[in-house]
JSON list of C-alpha atoms in Angstrom, two decimals:
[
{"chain": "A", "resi": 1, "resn": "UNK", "atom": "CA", "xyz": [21.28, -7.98, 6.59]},
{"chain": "A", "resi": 2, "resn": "UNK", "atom": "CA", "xyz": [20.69, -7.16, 9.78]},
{"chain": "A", "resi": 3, "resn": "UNK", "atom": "CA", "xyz": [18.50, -4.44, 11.63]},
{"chain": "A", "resi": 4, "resn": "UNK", "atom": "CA", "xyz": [19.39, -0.55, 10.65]},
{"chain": "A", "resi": 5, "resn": "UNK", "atom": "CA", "xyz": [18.35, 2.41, 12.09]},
{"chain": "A", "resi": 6, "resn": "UNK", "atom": "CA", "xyz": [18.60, 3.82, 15.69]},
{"chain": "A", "resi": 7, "resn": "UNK", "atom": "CA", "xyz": [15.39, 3.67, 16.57]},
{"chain": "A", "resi": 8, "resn": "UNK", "atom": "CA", "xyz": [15.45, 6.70, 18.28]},
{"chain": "A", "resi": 9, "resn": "UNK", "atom": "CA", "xyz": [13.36, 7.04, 21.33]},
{"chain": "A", "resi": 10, "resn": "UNK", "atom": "CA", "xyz": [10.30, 4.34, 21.05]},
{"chain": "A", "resi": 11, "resn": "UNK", "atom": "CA", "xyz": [9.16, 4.96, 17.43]},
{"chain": "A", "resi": 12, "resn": "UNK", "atom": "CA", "xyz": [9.40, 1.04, 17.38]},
{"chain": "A", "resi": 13, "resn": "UNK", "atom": "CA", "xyz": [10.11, -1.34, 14.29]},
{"chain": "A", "resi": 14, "resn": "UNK", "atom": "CA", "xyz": [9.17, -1.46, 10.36]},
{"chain": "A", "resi": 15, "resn": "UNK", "atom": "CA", "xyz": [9.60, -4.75, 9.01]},
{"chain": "A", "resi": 16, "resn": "UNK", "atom": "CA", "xyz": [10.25, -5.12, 5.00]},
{"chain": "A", "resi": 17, "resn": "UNK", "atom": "CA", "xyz": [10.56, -7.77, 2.75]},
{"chain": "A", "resi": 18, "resn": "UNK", "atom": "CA", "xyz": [8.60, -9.73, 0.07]},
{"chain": "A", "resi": 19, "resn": "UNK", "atom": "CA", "xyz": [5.65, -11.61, 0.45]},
{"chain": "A", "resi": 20, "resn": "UNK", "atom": "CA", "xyz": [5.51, -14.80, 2.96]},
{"chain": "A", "resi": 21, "resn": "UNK", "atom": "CA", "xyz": [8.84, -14.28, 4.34]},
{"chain": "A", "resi": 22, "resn": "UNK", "atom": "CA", "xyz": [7.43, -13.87, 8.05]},
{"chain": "A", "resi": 23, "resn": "UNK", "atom": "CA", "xyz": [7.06, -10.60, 8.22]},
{"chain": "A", "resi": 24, "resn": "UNK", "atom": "CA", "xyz": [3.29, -10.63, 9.80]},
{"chain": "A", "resi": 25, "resn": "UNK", "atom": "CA", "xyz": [3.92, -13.78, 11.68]},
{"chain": "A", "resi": 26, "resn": "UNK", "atom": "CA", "xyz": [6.86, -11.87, 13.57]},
{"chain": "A", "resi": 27, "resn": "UNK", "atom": "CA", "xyz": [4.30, -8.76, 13.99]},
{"chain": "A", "resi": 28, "resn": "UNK", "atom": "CA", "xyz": [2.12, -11.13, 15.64]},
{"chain": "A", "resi": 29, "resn": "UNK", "atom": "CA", "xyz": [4.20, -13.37, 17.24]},
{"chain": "A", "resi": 30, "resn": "UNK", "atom": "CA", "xyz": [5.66, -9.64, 19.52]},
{"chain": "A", "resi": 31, "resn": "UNK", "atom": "CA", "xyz": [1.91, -8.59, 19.75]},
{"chain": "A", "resi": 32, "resn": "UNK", "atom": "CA", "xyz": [0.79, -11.83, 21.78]},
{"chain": "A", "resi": 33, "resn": "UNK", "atom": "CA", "xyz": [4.14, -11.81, 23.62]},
{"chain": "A", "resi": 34, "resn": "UNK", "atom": "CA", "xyz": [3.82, -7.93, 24.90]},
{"chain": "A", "resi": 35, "resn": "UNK", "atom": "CA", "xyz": [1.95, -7.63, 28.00]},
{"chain": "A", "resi": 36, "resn": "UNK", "atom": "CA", "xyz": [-1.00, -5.76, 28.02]},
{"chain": "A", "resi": 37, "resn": "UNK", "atom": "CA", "xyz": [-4.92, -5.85, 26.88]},
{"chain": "A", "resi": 38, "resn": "UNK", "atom": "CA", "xyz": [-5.79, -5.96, 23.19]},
{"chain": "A", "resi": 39, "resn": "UNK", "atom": "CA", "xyz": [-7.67, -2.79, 22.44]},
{"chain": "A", "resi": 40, "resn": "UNK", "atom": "CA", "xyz": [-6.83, -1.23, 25.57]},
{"chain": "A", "resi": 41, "resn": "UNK", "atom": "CA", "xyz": [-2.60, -1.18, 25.95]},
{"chain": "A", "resi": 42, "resn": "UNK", "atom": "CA", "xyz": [-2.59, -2.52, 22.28]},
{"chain": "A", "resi": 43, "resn": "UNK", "atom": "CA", "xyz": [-3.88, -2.58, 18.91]},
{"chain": "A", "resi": 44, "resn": "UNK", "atom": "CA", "xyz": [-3.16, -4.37, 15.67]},
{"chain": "A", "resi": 45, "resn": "UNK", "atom": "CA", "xyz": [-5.07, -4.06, 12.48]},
{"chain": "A", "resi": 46, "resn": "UNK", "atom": "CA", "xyz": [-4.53, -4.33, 8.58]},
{"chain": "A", "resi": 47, "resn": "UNK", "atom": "CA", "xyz": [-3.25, -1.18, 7.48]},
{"chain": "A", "resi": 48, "resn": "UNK", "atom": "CA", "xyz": [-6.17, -0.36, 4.60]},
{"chain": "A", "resi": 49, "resn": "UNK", "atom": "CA", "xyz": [-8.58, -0.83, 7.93]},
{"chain": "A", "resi": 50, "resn": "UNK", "atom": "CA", "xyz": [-6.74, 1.49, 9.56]},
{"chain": "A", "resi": 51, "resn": "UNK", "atom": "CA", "xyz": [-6.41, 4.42, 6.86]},
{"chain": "A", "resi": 52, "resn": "UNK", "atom": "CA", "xyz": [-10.63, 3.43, 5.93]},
{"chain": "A", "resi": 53, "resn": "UNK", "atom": "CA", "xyz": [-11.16, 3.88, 9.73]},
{"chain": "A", "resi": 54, "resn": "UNK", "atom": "CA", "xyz": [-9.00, 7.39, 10.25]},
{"chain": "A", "resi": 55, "resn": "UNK", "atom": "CA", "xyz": [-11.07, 8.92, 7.55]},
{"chain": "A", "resi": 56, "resn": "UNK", "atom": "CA", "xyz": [-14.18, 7.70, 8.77]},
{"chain": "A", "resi": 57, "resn": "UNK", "atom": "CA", "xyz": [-13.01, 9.45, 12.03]},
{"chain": "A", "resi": 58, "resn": "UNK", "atom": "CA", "xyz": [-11.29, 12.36, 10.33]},
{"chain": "A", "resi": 59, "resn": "UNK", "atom": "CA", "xyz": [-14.70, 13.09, 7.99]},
{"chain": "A", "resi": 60, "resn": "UNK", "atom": "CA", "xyz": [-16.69, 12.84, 11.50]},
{"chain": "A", "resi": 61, "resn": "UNK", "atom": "CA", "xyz": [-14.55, 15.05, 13.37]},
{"chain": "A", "resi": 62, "resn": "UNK", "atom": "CA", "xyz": [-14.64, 17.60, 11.20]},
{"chain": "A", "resi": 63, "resn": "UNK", "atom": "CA", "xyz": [-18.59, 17.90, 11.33]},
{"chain": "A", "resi": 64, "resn": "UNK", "atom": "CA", "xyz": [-17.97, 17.64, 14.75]},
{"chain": "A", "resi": 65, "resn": "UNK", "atom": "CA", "xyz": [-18.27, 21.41, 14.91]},
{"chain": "A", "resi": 66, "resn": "UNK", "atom": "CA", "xyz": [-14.96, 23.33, 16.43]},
{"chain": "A", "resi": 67, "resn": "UNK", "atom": "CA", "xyz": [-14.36, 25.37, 13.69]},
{"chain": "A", "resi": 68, "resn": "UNK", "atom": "CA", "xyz": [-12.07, 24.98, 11.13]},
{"chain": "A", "resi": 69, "resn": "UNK", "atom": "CA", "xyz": [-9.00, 25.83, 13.35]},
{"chain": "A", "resi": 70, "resn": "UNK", "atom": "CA", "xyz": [-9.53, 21.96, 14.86]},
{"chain": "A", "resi": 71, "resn": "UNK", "atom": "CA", "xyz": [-7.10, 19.38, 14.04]},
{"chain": "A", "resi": 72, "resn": "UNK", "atom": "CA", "xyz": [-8.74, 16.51, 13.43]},
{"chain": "A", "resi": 73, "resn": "UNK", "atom": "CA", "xyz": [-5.69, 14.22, 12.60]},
{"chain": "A", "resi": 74, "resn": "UNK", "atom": "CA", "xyz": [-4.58, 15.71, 16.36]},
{"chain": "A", "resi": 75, "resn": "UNK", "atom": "CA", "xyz": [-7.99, 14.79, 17.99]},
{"chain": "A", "resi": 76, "resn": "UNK", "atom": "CA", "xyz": [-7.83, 11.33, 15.97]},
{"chain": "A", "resi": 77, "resn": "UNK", "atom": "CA", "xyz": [-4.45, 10.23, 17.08]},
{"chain": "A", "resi": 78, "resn": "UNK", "atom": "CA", "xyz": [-5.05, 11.56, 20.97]},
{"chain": "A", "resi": 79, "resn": "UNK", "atom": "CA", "xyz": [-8.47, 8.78, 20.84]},
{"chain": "A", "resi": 80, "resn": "UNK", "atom": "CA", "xyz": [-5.95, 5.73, 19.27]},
{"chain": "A", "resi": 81, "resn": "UNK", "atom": "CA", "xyz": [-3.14, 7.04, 21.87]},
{"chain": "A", "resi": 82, "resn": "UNK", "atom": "CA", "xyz": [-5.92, 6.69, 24.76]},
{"chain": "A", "resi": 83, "resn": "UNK", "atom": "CA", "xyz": [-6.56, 2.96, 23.71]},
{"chain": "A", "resi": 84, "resn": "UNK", "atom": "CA", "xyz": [-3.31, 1.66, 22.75]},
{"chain": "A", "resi": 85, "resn": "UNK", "atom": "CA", "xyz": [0.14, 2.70, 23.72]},
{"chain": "A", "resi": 86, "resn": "UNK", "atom": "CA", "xyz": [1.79, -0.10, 21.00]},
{"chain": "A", "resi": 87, "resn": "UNK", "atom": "CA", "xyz": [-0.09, -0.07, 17.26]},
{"chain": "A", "resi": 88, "resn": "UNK", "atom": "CA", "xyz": [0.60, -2.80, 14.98]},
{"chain": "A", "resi": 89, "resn": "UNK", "atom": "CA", "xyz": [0.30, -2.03, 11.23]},
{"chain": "A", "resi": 90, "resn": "UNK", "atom": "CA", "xyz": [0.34, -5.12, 8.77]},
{"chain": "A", "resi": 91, "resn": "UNK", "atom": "CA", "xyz": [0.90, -4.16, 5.24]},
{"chain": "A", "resi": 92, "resn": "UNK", "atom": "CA", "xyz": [2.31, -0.35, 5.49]},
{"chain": "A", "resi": 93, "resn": "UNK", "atom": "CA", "xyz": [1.57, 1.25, 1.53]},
{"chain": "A", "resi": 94, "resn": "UNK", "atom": "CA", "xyz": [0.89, 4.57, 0.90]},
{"chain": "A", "resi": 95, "resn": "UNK", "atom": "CA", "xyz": [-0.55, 4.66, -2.62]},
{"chain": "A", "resi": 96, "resn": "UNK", "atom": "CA", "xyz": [-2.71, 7.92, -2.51]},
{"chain": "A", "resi": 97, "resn": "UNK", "atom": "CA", "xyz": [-1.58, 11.55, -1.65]},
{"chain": "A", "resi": 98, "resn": "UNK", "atom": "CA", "xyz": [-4.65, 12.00, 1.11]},
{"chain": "A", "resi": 99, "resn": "UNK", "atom": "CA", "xyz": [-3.51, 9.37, 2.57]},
{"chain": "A", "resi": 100, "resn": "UNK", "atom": "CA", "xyz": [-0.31, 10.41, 2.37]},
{"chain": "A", "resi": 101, "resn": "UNK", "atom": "CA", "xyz": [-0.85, 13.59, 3.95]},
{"chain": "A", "resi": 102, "resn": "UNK", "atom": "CA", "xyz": [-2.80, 12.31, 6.68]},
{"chain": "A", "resi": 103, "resn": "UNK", "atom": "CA", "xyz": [-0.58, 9.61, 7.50]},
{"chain": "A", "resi": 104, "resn": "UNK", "atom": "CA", "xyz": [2.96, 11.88, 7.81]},
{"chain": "A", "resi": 105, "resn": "UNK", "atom": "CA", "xyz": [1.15, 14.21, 10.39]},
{"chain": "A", "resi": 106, "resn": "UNK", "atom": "CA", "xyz": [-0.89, 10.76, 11.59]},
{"chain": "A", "resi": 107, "resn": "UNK", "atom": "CA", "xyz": [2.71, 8.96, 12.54]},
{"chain": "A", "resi": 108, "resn": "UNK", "atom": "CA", "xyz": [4.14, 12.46, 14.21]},
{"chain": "A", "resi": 109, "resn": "UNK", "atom": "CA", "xyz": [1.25, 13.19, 16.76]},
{"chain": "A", "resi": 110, "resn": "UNK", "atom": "CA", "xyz": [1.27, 9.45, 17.80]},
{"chain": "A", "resi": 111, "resn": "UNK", "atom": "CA", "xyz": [4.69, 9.44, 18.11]},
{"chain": "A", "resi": 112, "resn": "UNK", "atom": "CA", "xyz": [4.10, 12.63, 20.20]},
{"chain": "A", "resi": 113, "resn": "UNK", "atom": "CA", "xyz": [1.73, 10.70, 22.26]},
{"chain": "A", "resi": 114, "resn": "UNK", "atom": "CA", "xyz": [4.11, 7.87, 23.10]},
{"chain": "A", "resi": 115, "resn": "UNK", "atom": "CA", "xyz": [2.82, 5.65, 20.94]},
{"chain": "A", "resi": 116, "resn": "UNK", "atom": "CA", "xyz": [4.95, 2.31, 20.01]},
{"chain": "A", "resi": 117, "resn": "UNK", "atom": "CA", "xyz": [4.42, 1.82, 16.07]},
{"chain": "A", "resi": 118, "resn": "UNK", "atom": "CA", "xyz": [5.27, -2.06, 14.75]},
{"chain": "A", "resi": 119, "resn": "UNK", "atom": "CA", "xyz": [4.90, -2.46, 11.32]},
{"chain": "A", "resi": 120, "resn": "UNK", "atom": "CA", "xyz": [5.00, -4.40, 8.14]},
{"chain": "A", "resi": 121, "resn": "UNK", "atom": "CA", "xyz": [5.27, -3.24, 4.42]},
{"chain": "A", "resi": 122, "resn": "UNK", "atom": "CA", "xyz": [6.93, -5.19, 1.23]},
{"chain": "A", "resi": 123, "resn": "UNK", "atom": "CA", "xyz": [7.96, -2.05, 0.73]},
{"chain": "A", "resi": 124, "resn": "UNK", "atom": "CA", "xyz": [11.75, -0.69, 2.48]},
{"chain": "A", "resi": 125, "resn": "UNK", "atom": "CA", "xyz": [10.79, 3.25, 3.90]},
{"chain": "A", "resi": 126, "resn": "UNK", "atom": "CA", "xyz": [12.72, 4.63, 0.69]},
{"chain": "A", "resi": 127, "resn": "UNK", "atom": "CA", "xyz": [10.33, 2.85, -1.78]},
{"chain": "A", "resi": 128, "resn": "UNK", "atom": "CA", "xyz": [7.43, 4.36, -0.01]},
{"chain": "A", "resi": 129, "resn": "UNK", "atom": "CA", "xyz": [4.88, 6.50, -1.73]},
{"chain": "A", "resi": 130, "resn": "UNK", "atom": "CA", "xyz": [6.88, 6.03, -4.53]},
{"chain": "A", "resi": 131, "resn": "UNK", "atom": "CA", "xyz": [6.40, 8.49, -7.66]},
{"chain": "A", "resi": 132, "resn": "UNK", "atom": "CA", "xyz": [3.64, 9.57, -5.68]},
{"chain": "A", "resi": 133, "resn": "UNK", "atom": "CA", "xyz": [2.08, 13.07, -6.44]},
{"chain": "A", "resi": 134, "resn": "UNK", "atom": "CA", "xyz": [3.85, 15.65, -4.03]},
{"chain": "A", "resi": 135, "resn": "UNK", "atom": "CA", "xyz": [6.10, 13.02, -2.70]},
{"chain": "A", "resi": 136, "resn": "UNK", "atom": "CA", "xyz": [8.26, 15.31, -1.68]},
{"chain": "A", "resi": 137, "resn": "UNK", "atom": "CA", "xyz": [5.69, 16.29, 1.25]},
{"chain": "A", "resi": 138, "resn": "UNK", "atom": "CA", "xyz": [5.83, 12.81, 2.08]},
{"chain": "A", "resi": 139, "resn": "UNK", "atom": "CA", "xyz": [9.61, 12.62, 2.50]},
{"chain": "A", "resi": 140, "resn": "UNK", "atom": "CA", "xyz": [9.47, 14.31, 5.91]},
{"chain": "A", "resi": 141, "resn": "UNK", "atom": "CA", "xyz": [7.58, 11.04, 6.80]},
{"chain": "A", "resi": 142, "resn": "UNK", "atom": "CA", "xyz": [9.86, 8.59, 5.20]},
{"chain": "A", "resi": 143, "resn": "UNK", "atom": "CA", "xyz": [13.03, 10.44, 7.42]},
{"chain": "A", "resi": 144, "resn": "UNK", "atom": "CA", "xyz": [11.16, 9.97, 10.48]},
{"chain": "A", "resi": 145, "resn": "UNK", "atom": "CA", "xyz": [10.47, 6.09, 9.95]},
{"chain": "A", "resi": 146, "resn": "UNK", "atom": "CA", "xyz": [14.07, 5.91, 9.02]},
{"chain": "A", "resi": 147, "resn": "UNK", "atom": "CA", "xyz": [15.12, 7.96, 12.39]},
{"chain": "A", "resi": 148, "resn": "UNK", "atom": "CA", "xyz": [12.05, 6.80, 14.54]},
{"chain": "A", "resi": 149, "resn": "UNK", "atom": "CA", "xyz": [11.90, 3.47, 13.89]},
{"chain": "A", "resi": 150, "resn": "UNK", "atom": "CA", "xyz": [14.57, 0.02, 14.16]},
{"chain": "A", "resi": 151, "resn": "UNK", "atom": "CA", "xyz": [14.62, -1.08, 10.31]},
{"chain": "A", "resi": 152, "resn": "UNK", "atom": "CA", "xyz": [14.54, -4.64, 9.45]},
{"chain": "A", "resi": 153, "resn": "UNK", "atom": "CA", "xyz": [14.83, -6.15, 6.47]},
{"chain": "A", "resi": 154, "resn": "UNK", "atom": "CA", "xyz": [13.10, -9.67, 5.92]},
{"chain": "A", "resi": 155, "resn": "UNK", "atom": "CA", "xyz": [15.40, -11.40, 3.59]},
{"chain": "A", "resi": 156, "resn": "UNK", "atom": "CA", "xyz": [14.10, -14.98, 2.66]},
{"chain": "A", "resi": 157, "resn": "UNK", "atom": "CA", "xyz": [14.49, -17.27, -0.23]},
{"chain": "A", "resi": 158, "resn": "UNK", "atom": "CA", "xyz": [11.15, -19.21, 1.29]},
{"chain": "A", "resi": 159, "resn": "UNK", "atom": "CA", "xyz": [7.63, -18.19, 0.52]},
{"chain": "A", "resi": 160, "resn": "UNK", "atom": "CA", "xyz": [6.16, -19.46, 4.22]},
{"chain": "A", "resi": 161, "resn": "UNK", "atom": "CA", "xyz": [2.80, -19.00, 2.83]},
{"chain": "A", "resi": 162, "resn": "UNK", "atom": "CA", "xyz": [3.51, -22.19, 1.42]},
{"chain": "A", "resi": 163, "resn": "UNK", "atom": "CA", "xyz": [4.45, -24.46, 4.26]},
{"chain": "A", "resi": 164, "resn": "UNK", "atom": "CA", "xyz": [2.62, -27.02, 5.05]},
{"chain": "A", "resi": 165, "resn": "UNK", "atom": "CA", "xyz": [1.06, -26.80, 1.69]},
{"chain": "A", "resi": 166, "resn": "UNK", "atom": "CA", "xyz": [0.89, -29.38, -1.02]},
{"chain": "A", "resi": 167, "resn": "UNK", "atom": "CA", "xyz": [3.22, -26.82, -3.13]},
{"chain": "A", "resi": 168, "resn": "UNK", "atom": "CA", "xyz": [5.51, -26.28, 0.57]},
{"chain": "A", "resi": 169, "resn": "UNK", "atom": "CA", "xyz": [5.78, -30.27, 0.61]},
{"chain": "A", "resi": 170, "resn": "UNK", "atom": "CA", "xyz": [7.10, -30.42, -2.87]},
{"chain": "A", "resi": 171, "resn": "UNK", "atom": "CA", "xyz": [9.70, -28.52, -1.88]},
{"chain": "A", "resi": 172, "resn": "UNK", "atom": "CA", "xyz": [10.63, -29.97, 1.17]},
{"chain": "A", "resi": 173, "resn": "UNK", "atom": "CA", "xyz": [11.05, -33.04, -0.94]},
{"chain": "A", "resi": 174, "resn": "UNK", "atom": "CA", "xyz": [13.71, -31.62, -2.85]},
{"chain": "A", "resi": 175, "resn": "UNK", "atom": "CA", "xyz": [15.43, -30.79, -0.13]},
{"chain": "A", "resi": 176, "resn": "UNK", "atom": "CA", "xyz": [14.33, -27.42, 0.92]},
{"chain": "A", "resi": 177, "resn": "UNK", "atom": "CA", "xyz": [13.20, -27.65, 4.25]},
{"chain": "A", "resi": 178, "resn": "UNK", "atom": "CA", "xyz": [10.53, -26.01, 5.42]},
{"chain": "A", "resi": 179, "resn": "UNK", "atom": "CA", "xyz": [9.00, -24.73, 9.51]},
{"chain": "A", "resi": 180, "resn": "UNK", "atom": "CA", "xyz": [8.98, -28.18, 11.13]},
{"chain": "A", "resi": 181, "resn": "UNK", "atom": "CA", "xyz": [6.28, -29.68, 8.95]},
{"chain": "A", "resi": 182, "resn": "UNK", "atom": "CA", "xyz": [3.04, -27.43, 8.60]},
{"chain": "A", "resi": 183, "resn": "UNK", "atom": "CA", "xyz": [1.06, -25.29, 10.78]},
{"chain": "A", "resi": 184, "resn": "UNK", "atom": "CA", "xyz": [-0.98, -26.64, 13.42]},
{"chain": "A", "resi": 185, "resn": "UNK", "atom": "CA", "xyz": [-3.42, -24.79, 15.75]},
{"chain": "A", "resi": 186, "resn": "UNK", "atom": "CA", "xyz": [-4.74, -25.70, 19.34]},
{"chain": "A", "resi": 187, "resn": "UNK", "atom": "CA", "xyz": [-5.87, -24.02, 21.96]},
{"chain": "A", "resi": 188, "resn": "UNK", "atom": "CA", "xyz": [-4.96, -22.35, 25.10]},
{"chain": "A", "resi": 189, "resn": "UNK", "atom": "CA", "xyz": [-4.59, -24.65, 28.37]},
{"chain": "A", "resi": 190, "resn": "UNK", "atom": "CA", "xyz": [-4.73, -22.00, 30.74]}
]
């Protein structure tokens, strides 16, 4: 299948699938194609950095002084937005209801902020959080992915973890192809 959703405004994309069928080396491949200045116009990180990093931030914050009227996810989101107008998130799960919570009103404010999410999950929006406690707070997250963001489904037969692997050769000996032989890496000649 194709991609769903009408991405609505610049939410941006969530790519789903299982694992090795491309779905980070897409991510990537946009990232270093985008113009702009890696920590500065753009940012990419592992998701479980990013949620270990916003409560590091979150828990700071919040000593911070302000009073208890501050909104620390608000404050949070306002410092990524500063740094990076496009976020790339490899590996989208929500498996725990703080992070839950924070990451609903996390993906509003820096979608408020103009903020171009691209992200990966093995996980389509719908399976999200799934049988979570208080999912159903969650939900209002899920709808907004769905409305925010282009959907794409990564449908693939191949594992291409395994290219260019002993087990990736087997199989292109039986026939079954493969990314042009293997990975190779140089470097840049500018």
């Amino acid at each position: 299948g194709g991609a769903k959703g009408h991405g609505g405004g610049h939410g941006g994309v969530y790519m789903y699938g299982g694992p090795g069928c491309g779905k980070t080396f897409c991510m990537d491949l946009a990232y270093a194609c985008l113009p702009g200045v890696d920590g500065k116009d753009k940012k990419r990180e592992h998701f479980h950095s990013f949620m270990l990093a916003t409560h590091h931030a979150l828990h700071k914050l919040g000593k911070g002084g302000g009073g208890s009227s501050q909104d620390t996810v608000a404050l949070h989101a306002a410092e990524i937005a500063k740094d990076a107008s496009l976020l790339c998130l490899d590996e989208f799960q929500v498996t725990d209801v703080a992070d839950a919570m924070i990451i609903r009103r996390m993906l509003d404010q820096l979608w408020q902020r103009g903020v171009t999410l691209v992200t990966t999950s093995n996980r389509a929006p719908d399976e999200l959080y799934k049988n979570g406690l208080n999912r159903a707070q969650f939900v209002p997250c899920i709808e907004a992915i769905k409305a925010r963001c282009v959907l794409h489904p990564m449908e693939s037969e191949r594992d291409y973890r395994l290219t260019g692997t002993i087990a990736g050769s087997a199989e292109r000996e039986k026939g079954g192809g493969g990314c042009g032989g293997g990975v190779t890496s140089g470097g840049s000649t500018s």
